[in-house]
Amino acid sequence: AEHPSHAVQLAAYSFLMESPARYQRWGVYLRDDGKYSVRPFEPLKLADDFAAFTAALNVIRWKEANL
């Protein structure tokens, strides 16, 4: 099922590449009936989505260090 967090995860994957903005982000969703749908993620939101990923990562690291 589609979820807004998929854009965040794909942004993180994009930043593993040398030039992240060169790549398009797409979600492919498989249905129970064997069909699928494809959803593009907004290129202009790449930086914001990656910022959300790094913020979540920082929270996890803080929790591991302090709790």
Short mmCIF file of C-alpha atoms in Angstrom, two decimals:
data_model
loop_
_atom_site.label_atom_id
_atom_site.label_comp_id
_atom_site.label_asym_id
_atom_site.label_seq_id
_atom_site.Cartn_x
_atom_site.Cartn_y
_atom_site.Cartn_z
CA ALA A 1 0.00 0.00 0.00
CA GLU A 2 1.17 3.48 -0.72
CA HIS A 3 2.52 5.49 2.20
CA PRO A 4 4.06 8.99 2.37
CA SER A 5 7.17 7.56 4.04
CA HIS A 6 8.10 5.81 0.80
CA ALA A 7 9.24 9.15 -0.64
CA VAL A 8 11.53 9.57 2.38
CA GLN A 9 13.06 6.12 2.02
CA LEU A 10 13.61 6.56 -1.71
CA ALA A 11 15.27 9.94 -1.05
CA ALA A 12 17.73 8.19 1.26
CA TYR A 13 18.49 5.65 -1.47
CA SER A 14 18.95 8.48 -3.97
CA PHE A 15 21.58 10.12 -1.79
CA LEU A 16 23.68 6.97 -1.98
CA MET A 17 24.25 7.90 -5.62
CA GLU A 18 26.83 10.42 -6.80
CA SER A 19 24.25 12.89 -8.18
CA PRO A 20 20.95 12.15 -6.43
CA ALA A 21 18.90 14.72 -8.35
CA ARG A 22 19.72 12.96 -11.64
CA TYR A 23 17.51 10.02 -10.71
CA GLN A 24 13.74 9.80 -10.65
CA ARG A 25 12.01 8.22 -7.67
CA TRP A 26 9.17 5.81 -8.38
CA GLY A 27 7.08 3.58 -6.17
CA VAL A 28 5.75 0.31 -7.57
CA TYR A 29 2.83 -1.15 -5.64
CA LEU A 30 1.74 -4.75 -6.14
CA ARG A 31 -1.93 -5.62 -5.61
CA ASP A 32 -3.44 -8.86 -4.36
CA ASP A 33 -4.89 -9.54 -7.81
CA GLY A 34 -1.41 -9.54 -9.40
CA LYS A 35 -1.76 -6.10 -10.94
CA TYR A 36 0.38 -3.15 -9.98
CA SER A 37 0.40 0.62 -9.90
CA VAL A 38 3.30 3.00 -10.35
CA ARG A 39 3.68 6.35 -8.62
CA PRO A 40 6.32 8.99 -9.30
CA PHE A 41 7.60 11.06 -6.39
CA GLU A 42 8.02 14.81 -6.78
CA PRO A 43 11.60 15.69 -7.80
CA LEU A 44 11.36 19.14 -6.19
CA LYS A 45 10.73 17.50 -2.80
CA LEU A 46 13.92 15.41 -2.87
CA ALA A 47 15.82 17.71 -0.47
CA ASP A 48 12.88 17.93 1.95
CA ASP A 49 12.34 14.18 1.88
CA PHE A 50 16.03 13.57 2.55
CA ALA A 51 15.92 16.09 5.42
CA ALA A 52 13.04 14.10 6.93
CA PHE A 53 15.13 10.93 6.64
CA THR A 54 18.16 12.46 8.33
CA ALA A 55 15.96 13.93 11.08
CA ALA A 56 14.49 10.50 11.80
CA LEU A 57 17.97 8.96 11.76
CA ASN A 58 19.18 11.57 14.26
CA VAL A 59 16.28 10.80 16.59
CA ILE A 60 17.09 7.09 16.48
CA ARG A 61 20.77 7.77 17.21
CA TRP A 62 19.87 10.10 20.09
CA LYS A 63 17.55 7.49 21.59
CA GLU A 64 20.24 4.81 21.33
CA ALA A 65 22.76 7.06 23.05
CA ASN A 66 20.49 8.44 25.76
CA LEU A 67 17.77 5.94 26.63
#
